[in-house]
Tab-separated table of C-alpha atoms in Angstrom:
chain	number	residue	atom	x	y	z
G	1	MET	CA	138.618	105.080	41.052
G	2	LEU	CA	135.099	104.044	41.014
G	3	ARG	CA	134.913	102.148	44.656
G	4	SER	CA	136.454	105.771	46.052
G	5	ILE	CA	133.642	107.401	44.852
G	6	PHE	CA	131.205	104.460	45.948
G	7	PHE	CA	131.963	104.918	49.420
G	8	LEU	CA	132.750	108.902	49.208
G	9	LEU	CA	128.531	109.272	48.796
G	10	ILE	CA	127.975	106.882	52.179
G	11	PHE	CA	129.893	108.591	53.993
G	12	LEU	CA	128.435	111.896	53.557
G	13	ILE	CA	124.702	110.912	53.192
G	14	VAL	CA	125.549	109.099	56.347
G	15	SER	CA	127.123	111.719	58.204
G	16	CYS	CA	124.671	114.720	56.618
G	17	GLY	CA	121.328	111.804	58.247
G	18	GLU	CA	123.818	111.767	61.637
G	19	GLN	CA	123.438	115.706	61.177
G	20	GLY	CA	119.967	116.430	62.653
G	21	LYS	CA	119.789	114.879	64.944
G	22	PRO	CA	120.741	116.128	68.724
G	23	LYS	CA	122.946	113.985	70.927
G	24	LYS	CA	121.779	111.635	73.331
G	25	GLN	CA	123.606	112.634	76.870
G	26	PRO	CA	124.262	110.173	79.077
G	27	ILE	CA	121.461	110.753	82.337
G	28	SER	CA	123.774	111.284	85.592
G	29	LYS	CA	124.710	109.529	88.483
G	30	GLN	CA	122.615	112.446	90.709
G	31	GLN	CA	120.023	112.011	87.649
G	32	MET	CA	119.175	109.341	88.013
G	33	HIS	CA	119.175	108.898	91.418
G	34	THR	CA	116.091	112.174	91.666
G	35	LEU	CA	114.342	109.680	89.511
G	36	SER	CA	114.595	106.673	91.452
G	37	LEU	CA	113.481	108.689	94.174
G	38	GLN	CA	110.822	110.327	92.379
G	39	MET	CA	109.137	107.064	90.688
G	40	ASN	CA	109.742	105.286	94.324
G	41	THR	CA	107.532	108.741	96.315
G	42	TRP	CA	105.089	108.144	93.884
G	43	ASP	CA	104.557	104.727	93.707
G	44	GLU	CA	104.440	104.105	97.466
G	45	LYS	CA	101.732	106.946	97.943
G	46	ARG	CA	99.769	104.542	95.292
G	47	GLN	CA	100.096	102.017	97.263
G	48	ASN	CA	99.125	104.075	100.437
G	49	ASP	CA	95.896	104.871	99.110
G	50	GLU	CA	95.543	102.129	98.252
G	51	ILE	CA	96.007	100.397	101.122
G	52	ASN	CA	94.003	102.694	103.065
G	53	GLN	CA	90.719	102.497	100.230
G	54	TYR	CA	91.345	98.856	101.123
G	55	ILE	CA	91.123	99.393	104.823
G	56	LYS	CA	88.315	101.604	104.561
G	57	ASN	CA	86.194	99.745	102.423
G	58	HIS	CA	86.862	97.336	104.722
G	59	ASN	CA	85.799	98.806	107.475
G	60	TRP	CA	88.858	97.774	109.913
G	61	GLN	CA	90.898	99.262	113.194
G	62	MET	CA	94.877	99.215	112.056
G	63	GLN	CA	97.378	100.798	113.162
G	64	GLU	CA	100.248	102.030	111.535
G	65	THR	CA	104.132	101.082	112.079
G	66	PRO	CA	106.596	104.552	111.509
G	67	THR	CA	107.997	102.140	108.234
G	68	GLY	CA	103.715	101.724	107.066
G	69	LEU	CA	102.883	98.462	108.165
G	70	ARG	CA	99.292	98.314	108.953
G	71	TYR	CA	98.069	95.897	111.696
G	72	MET	CA	94.728	95.000	113.750
G	73	PHE	CA	94.591	92.121	116.668
G	74	LEU	CA	91.999	89.849	116.420
G	75	LYS	CA	92.033	87.798	119.082
G	76	LYS	CA	94.923	88.833	121.888
G	77	GLY	CA	97.047	85.988	123.717
G	78	ASN	CA	98.403	85.777	127.260
G	79	GLY	CA	101.773	83.674	126.703
G	80	GLU	CA	104.950	85.426	125.837
G	81	GLN	CA	105.779	88.146	123.872
G	82	ALA	CA	107.458	87.583	120.843
G	83	LYS	CA	111.580	88.542	119.738
G	84	SER	CA	114.046	89.225	117.845
G	85	GLY	CA	116.303	85.532	118.274
G	86	MET	CA	113.410	83.486	118.606
G	87	PHE	CA	111.931	80.790	116.524
G	88	ALA	CA	108.528	81.845	116.138
G	89	LYS	CA	105.940	79.198	115.165
G	90	VAL	CA	102.607	80.635	112.815
G	91	TYR	CA	99.595	79.919	110.895
G	92	PHE	CA	99.683	82.252	107.947
G	93	LYS	CA	97.245	83.019	105.302
G	94	ILE	CA	97.920	85.582	102.101
G	95	TYR	CA	96.681	87.048	99.976
G	96	LEU	CA	96.244	90.331	97.286
G	97	LEU	CA	94.925	93.002	97.858
G	98	ASP	CA	92.578	91.665	94.990
G	99	GLY	CA	91.791	88.602	97.321
G	100	THR	CA	93.272	86.612	95.840
G	101	VAL	CA	94.585	84.227	98.647
G	102	CYS	CA	98.161	83.473	97.224
G	103	TYR	CA	99.258	81.033	100.889
G	104	GLU	CA	98.104	79.652	103.249
G	105	THR	CA	99.752	77.488	105.952
G	106	LYS	CA	97.168	74.208	107.254
G	107	LYS	CA	96.469	74.057	110.750
G	108	ASP	CA	99.072	70.743	110.133
G	109	SER	CA	101.579	72.887	108.605
G	110	ALA	CA	103.081	75.587	110.395
G	111	LYS	CA	105.650	77.406	109.456
G	112	GLU	CA	108.841	78.179	112.037
G	113	PHE	CA	110.862	80.629	111.081
G	114	LEU	CA	114.017	82.507	113.133
G	115	ILE	CA	112.814	86.103	113.612
G	116	GLY	CA	115.487	88.920	112.375
G	117	GLU	CA	117.612	86.390	110.609
G	118	ASP	CA	115.704	83.977	108.814
G	119	TYR	CA	114.226	85.100	104.442
G	120	VAL	CA	110.459	85.880	105.371
G	121	GLU	CA	109.839	89.552	104.600
G	122	TYR	CA	110.497	91.878	106.580
G	123	GLY	CA	107.898	92.905	107.223
G	124	ILE	CA	107.010	89.587	108.485
G	125	HIS	CA	109.894	89.667	111.404
G	126	GLU	CA	108.763	93.830	112.750
G	127	GLY	CA	104.836	92.082	112.898
G	128	ILE	CA	105.491	89.105	114.292
G	129	GLN	CA	107.653	91.154	117.441
G	130	LEU	CA	104.240	93.144	118.427
G	131	MET	CA	102.956	89.561	119.266
G	132	HIS	CA	102.084	87.518	122.222
G	133	VAL	CA	101.367	83.369	121.533
G	134	GLY	CA	98.211	83.015	121.071
G	135	ASP	CA	97.490	86.650	118.826
G	136	GLN	CA	95.967	86.373	115.887
G	137	ALA	CA	96.914	89.109	113.799
G	138	ARG	CA	95.743	90.737	110.303
G	139	PHE	CA	98.965	92.529	108.906
G	140	ILE	CA	98.581	94.310	105.142
G	141	LEU	CA	102.759	95.375	104.192
G	142	PRO	CA	103.012	97.267	101.668
G	143	SER	CA	105.330	95.769	98.574
G	144	HIS	CA	108.450	97.693	100.403
G	145	LEU	CA	108.001	94.856	103.462
G	146	ALA	CA	107.102	92.118	101.237
G	147	GLN	CA	108.311	91.695	97.537
G	148	GLY	CA	109.604	94.428	96.821
G	149	LEU	CA	109.929	95.148	93.116
G	150	THR	CA	109.752	91.469	91.616
G	151	GLY	CA	107.248	89.906	93.500
G	152	ASP	CA	108.144	86.290	93.969
G	153	GLU	CA	108.009	85.224	90.751
G	154	LYS	CA	104.990	83.054	91.391
G	155	LYS	CA	102.255	83.790	93.154
G	156	ILE	CA	102.356	87.664	94.245
G	157	PRO	CA	103.910	89.760	91.028
G	158	PRO	CA	105.829	92.908	91.640
G	159	LEU	CA	105.179	95.974	92.690
G	160	SER	CA	101.855	94.315	95.444
G	161	SER	CA	101.198	95.178	98.811
G	162	VAL	CA	99.076	91.978	100.926
G	163	VAL	CA	97.393	90.973	103.541
G	164	TYR	CA	99.272	88.586	105.878
G	165	GLU	CA	96.507	86.600	108.469
G	166	VAL	CA	98.399	85.159	111.262
G	167	GLU	CA	98.572	83.206	114.460
G	168	LEU	CA	101.490	82.969	116.684
G	169	ILE	CA	101.566	79.096	117.721
G	170	SER	CA	104.101	78.963	119.254
G	171	LEU	CA	107.983	80.639	120.660
G	172	ARG	CA	111.154	79.295	121.500
G	173	LYS	CA	114.664	79.957	122.454
G	174	LYS	CA	118.108	79.937	120.224
G	175	GLU	CA	119.958	76.407	121.162
């Protein structure tokens, strides 16, 4: 009997404590989608403002593609134009907007990748196709064209815009 009264008291205490709390409603897929769009819009605006200020501070004259890639040519070459499906051999230097150098090839260690197919940042696939062999260019990639939400888990933080200085050394057709 005493045991029954004890469990009844516990039940009443627990149930009384729950009455004052509002019940949590699960977030619907539509609400989650709307929230995600708002956050993406806010972050895109923040990054655009940062990039525009960076460009202004350096007094660079850059062009912008519809995807948000900023670019300028530092030196014009006279070779073949890069196209999707070709192998591009490049020298590059990647750094953050605060000037921190993340990665850099040395003159004896150019990187080669298949344009439009290999695993490199989307913005690089896009930017390289603006170049001819011998060109040197500077690209600024907002995070959605670079390492995105996660960064590269090494040197590039999440949601970071990056600057690429690229020289297109050579092109070769896919065999």
